CSV table of C-alpha atoms in Angstrom, one decimal:
chain,number,residue,atom,x,y,z
A,1,THR,CA,3.1,7.4,-6.3
A,2,GLN,CA,2.4,7.3,-3.0
A,3,LEU,CA,3.7,4.6,-0.9
A,4,LEU,CA,3.1,3.1,2.5
A,5,GLU,CA,5.3,1.0,4.1
A,6,GLN,CA,3.5,-1.5,6.5
A,7,SER,CA,5.7,-3.6,9.4
A,8,PRO,CA,6.2,-6.2,10.1
A,9,GLN,CA,4.2,-8.4,8.4
A,10,PHE,CA,3.8,-11.0,10.8
A,11,LEU,CA,3.6,-10.5,14.6
A,12,SER,CA,3.3,-13.9,16.7
A,13,ILE,CA,2.6,-12.8,20.8
A,14,GLN,CA,1.5,-14.5,23.2
A,15,GLU,CA,-2.0,-13.6,25.0
A,16,GLY,CA,-1.4,-10.4,27.4
A,17,GLU,CA,2.0,-8.9,25.6
A,18,ASN,CA,1.9,-5.7,23.6
A,19,LEU,CA,2.6,-4.7,20.1
A,20,THR,CA,2.6,-2.2,17.8
A,21,VAL,CA,2.5,-1.8,14.1
A,22,TYR,CA,3.6,0.7,11.6
A,23,CYS,CA,3.1,2.6,8.4
A,24,ASN,CA,5.7,4.6,7.0
A,25,SER,CA,5.6,6.8,4.1
A,26,SER,CA,7.6,9.6,1.8
A,27,SER,CA,4.5,10.9,1.0
A,28,VAL,CA,1.9,13.3,3.0
A,29,PHE,CA,-1.7,11.5,3.2
A,30,SER,CA,-4.8,13.8,3.5
A,31,SER,CA,-6.0,10.9,6.2
A,32,LEU,CA,-5.2,7.7,7.4
A,33,GLN,CA,-7.0,4.7,7.8
A,34,TRP,CA,-6.9,1.2,10.0
A,35,TYR,CA,-8.7,-1.6,8.8
A,36,ARG,CA,-8.9,-5.5,9.9
A,37,GLN,CA,-9.9,-7.6,6.7
A,38,GLU,CA,-10.9,-11.2,8.0
A,39,PRO,CA,-10.3,-14.6,5.3
A,40,GLY,CA,-12.6,-13.8,2.3
A,41,GLU,CA,-13.9,-10.9,3.6
A,42,GLY,CA,-13.7,-7.1,2.8
A,43,PRO,CA,-11.4,-4.5,4.9
A,44,VAL,CA,-13.7,-3.3,8.3
A,45,LEU,CA,-12.7,0.5,9.0
A,46,LEU,CA,-11.6,0.3,12.4
A,47,VAL,CA,-10.5,4.4,12.5
A,48,THR,CA,-9.6,7.5,10.6
A,49,VAL,CA,-6.9,10.0,11.6
A,50,VAL,CA,-7.3,13.2,10.1
A,51,THR,CA,-4.4,15.2,12.3
A,52,GLY,CA,-1.2,15.2,12.5
A,53,GLY,CA,-0.7,14.0,15.7
A,54,GLU,CA,-3.6,12.9,16.2
A,55,VAL,CA,-3.9,10.3,19.0
A,56,LYS,CA,-7.5,7.7,18.9
A,57,LYS,CA,-8.7,5.1,21.2
A,58,LEU,CA,-10.4,2.3,20.6
A,59,LYS,CA,-10.7,0.2,23.7
A,60,ARG,CA,-7.1,-1.4,23.6
A,61,LEU,CA,-6.4,-0.2,20.2
A,62,THR,CA,-4.6,3.0,20.1
A,63,PHE,CA,-3.9,4.9,16.8
A,64,GLN,CA,-1.4,7.5,16.1
A,65,PHE,CA,-0.9,10.1,13.4
A,66,GLY,CA,2.4,11.1,12.9
A,67,ASP,CA,2.7,15.3,12.9
A,68,ALA,CA,3.6,14.9,9.0
A,69,ARG,CA,0.7,13.2,8.7
A,70,LYS,CA,3.3,10.7,6.5
A,71,ASP,CA,3.4,7.9,9.3
A,72,SER,CA,0.8,5.8,11.6
A,73,SER,CA,0.7,3.5,14.4
A,74,LEU,CA,-1.7,0.7,15.9
A,75,HIS,CA,-1.0,-0.2,19.4
A,76,ILE,CA,-2.5,-2.6,21.5
A,77,THR,CA,-2.5,-3.1,24.2
A,78,ALA,CA,-2.8,-6.7,26.2
A,79,ALA,CA,-3.3,-8.6,23.3
A,80,GLN,CA,-6.3,-11.4,23.4
A,81,PRO,CA,-6.7,-14.3,20.8
A,82,GLY,CA,-9.7,-12.2,19.6
A,83,ASP,CA,-7.0,-10.3,18.6
A,84,THR,CA,-5.8,-12.2,15.9
A,85,GLY,CA,-6.4,-11.1,12.2
A,86,LEU,CA,-4.4,-9.2,9.5
A,87,TYR,CA,-4.5,-4.9,10.1
A,88,LEU,CA,-4.5,-2.9,7.1
A,89,CYS,CA,-3.2,0.9,7.1
A,90,ALA,CA,-4.1,2.9,3.8
A,91,GLY,CA,-3.3,6.9,3.3
A,92,ALA,CA,-5.9,8.7,1.1
A,93,GLY,CA,-4.1,11.2,-1.0
A,94,ALA,CA,-3.2,14.8,-0.1
A,95,GLY,CA,-4.3,17.6,-2.9
A,96,GLY,CA,-7.6,18.3,-4.1
A,97,THR,CA,-7.4,16.3,-7.5
A,98,SER,CA,-7.8,13.0,-5.2
A,99,TYR,CA,-11.0,11.7,-5.1
A,100,GLY,CA,-9.9,9.7,-2.1
A,101,LYS,CA,-8.2,7.2,-3.7
A,102,LEU,CA,-6.8,4.5,-0.7
A,103,THR,CA,-2.9,3.5,-0.8
A,104,PHE,CA,-2.9,0.1,1.1
A,105,GLY,CA,-0.3,-1.5,2.9
A,106,GLN,CA,1.0,-4.5,2.5
A,107,GLY,CA,-1.0,-5.4,6.2
A,108,THR,CA,-0.1,-7.1,9.2
A,109,ILE,CA,-0.7,-10.5,10.1
A,110,LEU,CA,-1.6,-10.5,13.8
A,111,THR,CA,-1.8,-14.4,15.8
A,112,VAL,CA,-1.7,-13.9,19.5
A,113,HIS,CA,-1.5,-17.3,21.2
A,114,PRO,CA,-3.7,-18.0,24.5
B,1,GLU,CA,-25.7,-1.2,9.9
B,2,PRO,CA,-25.9,-0.4,6.5
B,3,GLU,CA,-23.5,-2.7,4.1
B,4,VAL,CA,-21.8,-2.4,1.0
B,5,THR,CA,-23.9,-5.7,-1.3
B,6,GLN,CA,-21.5,-7.4,-3.9
B,7,THR,CA,-22.8,-9.9,-6.6
B,8,PRO,CA,-21.7,-13.0,-7.3
B,9,SER,CA,-20.0,-13.6,-4.2
B,10,HIS,CA,-17.5,-16.5,-6.4
B,11,GLN,CA,-17.7,-16.1,-10.1
B,12,VAL,CA,-15.9,-18.3,-12.5
B,13,THR,CA,-15.4,-17.5,-16.2
B,14,GLN,CA,-13.6,-18.9,-19.0
B,15,MET,CA,-10.4,-16.5,-20.5
B,16,GLY,CA,-11.5,-13.8,-23.1
B,17,GLN,CA,-15.3,-14.0,-22.1
B,18,GLU,CA,-17.1,-10.6,-20.3
B,19,VAL,CA,-17.7,-10.5,-17.1
B,20,ILE,CA,-19.6,-8.2,-14.6
B,21,LEU,CA,-19.9,-7.5,-11.4
B,22,ARG,CA,-22.2,-5.6,-9.2
B,23,CYS,CA,-22.2,-3.7,-6.3
B,24,VAL,CA,-24.8,-2.0,-4.0
B,25,PRO,CA,-23.3,0.6,-2.3
B,26,ILE,CA,-24.6,2.5,1.2
B,27,SER,CA,-27.9,4.4,-0.5
B,28,ASN,CA,-26.5,8.6,0.5
B,29,HIS,CA,-22.9,7.8,-0.5
B,30,LEU,CA,-21.5,10.2,-2.8
B,31,TYR,CA,-18.1,8.5,-3.4
B,32,PHE,CA,-17.7,4.8,-5.4
B,33,TYR,CA,-14.4,2.4,-5.3
B,34,TRP,CA,-13.5,-0.5,-7.1
B,35,TYR,CA,-10.2,-2.3,-5.5
B,36,ARG,CA,-9.2,-5.3,-5.9
B,37,GLN,CA,-6.7,-7.7,-4.4
B,38,ILE,CA,-4.5,-10.6,-6.0
B,39,LEU,CA,-4.2,-13.6,-3.4
B,40,GLY,CA,-1.3,-12.4,-1.4
B,41,GLN,CA,-0.5,-9.2,-2.6
B,42,LYS,CA,-1.6,-5.6,-1.4
B,43,VAL,CA,-5.1,-4.4,-1.8
B,44,GLU,CA,-5.2,-2.1,-5.2
B,45,PHE,CA,-7.0,1.0,-6.4
B,46,LEU,CA,-9.1,0.9,-9.7
B,47,VAL,CA,-10.9,3.1,-9.9
B,48,SER,CA,-13.3,6.5,-8.2
B,49,PHE,CA,-16.5,7.4,-9.3
B,50,TYR,CA,-18.0,10.4,-7.7
B,51,ASN,CA,-21.0,12.8,-9.7
B,52,ASN,CA,-21.5,10.4,-12.5
B,53,GLU,CA,-18.0,10.0,-13.9
B,54,ILE,CA,-14.8,8.4,-13.3
B,55,SER,CA,-12.6,10.7,-11.4
B,56,GLU,CA,-9.6,8.8,-11.1
B,57,LYS,CA,-8.3,5.2,-12.5
B,58,SER,CA,-5.3,3.6,-11.9
B,59,GLU,CA,-2.8,2.4,-14.6
B,60,ILE,CA,-4.4,-1.5,-14.0
B,61,PHE,CA,-7.7,0.2,-15.3
B,62,ASP,CA,-7.2,0.0,-18.8
B,63,ASP,CA,-9.8,-0.1,-21.8
B,64,GLN,CA,-11.2,-3.7,-20.8
B,65,PHE,CA,-12.4,-2.1,-17.7
B,66,SER,CA,-15.7,0.1,-17.8
B,67,VAL,CA,-17.6,1.1,-14.2
B,68,GLU,CA,-21.3,2.1,-14.9
B,69,ARG,CA,-24.0,3.5,-11.9
B,70,PRO,CA,-26.7,2.7,-14.4
B,71,ASP,CA,-30.0,3.2,-12.2
B,72,GLY,CA,-28.8,5.3,-9.2
B,73,SER,CA,-28.2,1.8,-6.8
B,74,ASN,CA,-26.3,-0.6,-8.3
B,75,PHE,CA,-22.3,0.0,-9.5
B,76,THR,CA,-20.9,-2.5,-11.7
B,77,LEU,CA,-17.1,-3.4,-13.0
B,78,LYS,CA,-17.3,-5.0,-16.5
B,79,ILE,CA,-14.2,-6.8,-18.1
B,80,ARG,CA,-14.5,-6.8,-21.5
B,81,SER,CA,-12.1,-9.7,-22.0
B,82,THR,CA,-10.6,-11.6,-19.1
B,83,LYS,CA,-7.3,-12.5,-18.8
B,84,LEU,CA,-5.7,-15.3,-16.4
B,85,GLU,CA,-4.0,-12.0,-14.0
B,86,ASP,CA,-7.2,-10.4,-14.0
B,87,SER,CA,-8.0,-13.5,-11.2
B,88,ALA,CA,-8.2,-11.8,-7.7
B,89,MET,CA,-11.0,-10.3,-5.1
B,90,TYR,CA,-12.4,-7.2,-6.3
B,91,PHE,CA,-13.6,-5.3,-3.5
B,92,CYS,CA,-16.6,-2.3,-3.6
B,93,ALA,CA,-16.3,0.6,-1.0
B,94,SER,CA,-18.4,3.8,-0.9
B,95,ARG,CA,-18.5,6.9,1.8
B,96,GLY,CA,-20.0,9.7,2.0
B,97,GLN,CA,-18.5,13.1,2.7
B,98,PRO,CA,-14.6,13.3,2.0
B,99,GLY,CA,-13.1,12.7,5.4
B,100,ASN,CA,-15.1,9.7,6.2
B,101,GLY,CA,-14.5,6.3,6.6
B,102,TYR,CA,-15.4,3.9,3.6
B,103,THR,CA,-17.1,1.1,3.9
B,104,PHE,CA,-16.2,-2.0,1.9
B,105,GLY,CA,-18.4,-5.1,0.2
B,106,SER,CA,-17.3,-8.6,1.0
B,107,GLY,CA,-16.0,-9.2,-2.2
B,108,THR,CA,-16.7,-11.1,-5.9
B,109,ARG,CA,-13.9,-13.8,-5.9
B,110,LEU,CA,-13.0,-14.1,-9.8
B,111,THR,CA,-11.4,-16.9,-11.1
B,112,VAL,CA,-10.5,-16.8,-15.1
B,113,VAL,CA,-9.3,-20.1,-16.5
């Protein structure tokens, strides 16, 4: 069973601060995805990282995949109130027998105060 | 932007009744999934479907659950005899090639009373 531990579970910061969310596992994933989920809606894909050590930037968001493909981080620079929401990491299983089943972390509820 | 469409958005059913949750995935996608999210808990994998058959399923996906893609467009999840613990948000998702991101629908909130 592949588990993803996401931390912190809750994050409350002031506008302009930086923050990092972590996802860790003892398992190797073929890819790691980050989603944002609004209340009552489905997860919306932000980014997919595939290669160990890969870094992707999406405006003020920086995503990194660990060298061993077991962990990932999401860093937000100069957070804004519009960043408030639930952030989810999800790993796609390694190995040819997996048809892309995603294992989700618990989620991080981010609140950015003006 | 292509979407995954789910209906209904909310379904209330009595314990023991059958429900069918419907999804229209993105038309050129090849892999289809159902996930569920019990209130306050993680999103959990239920089943994946590829090449017109189930490719993988979780322990949750027991004999009470089934999936179909009857007409090459719709993708349905059936729960034969609902239990109280089946109350959750059910999300359909699809993706194109391996390594591509997933597109999730907005979900169906199932309430079993």
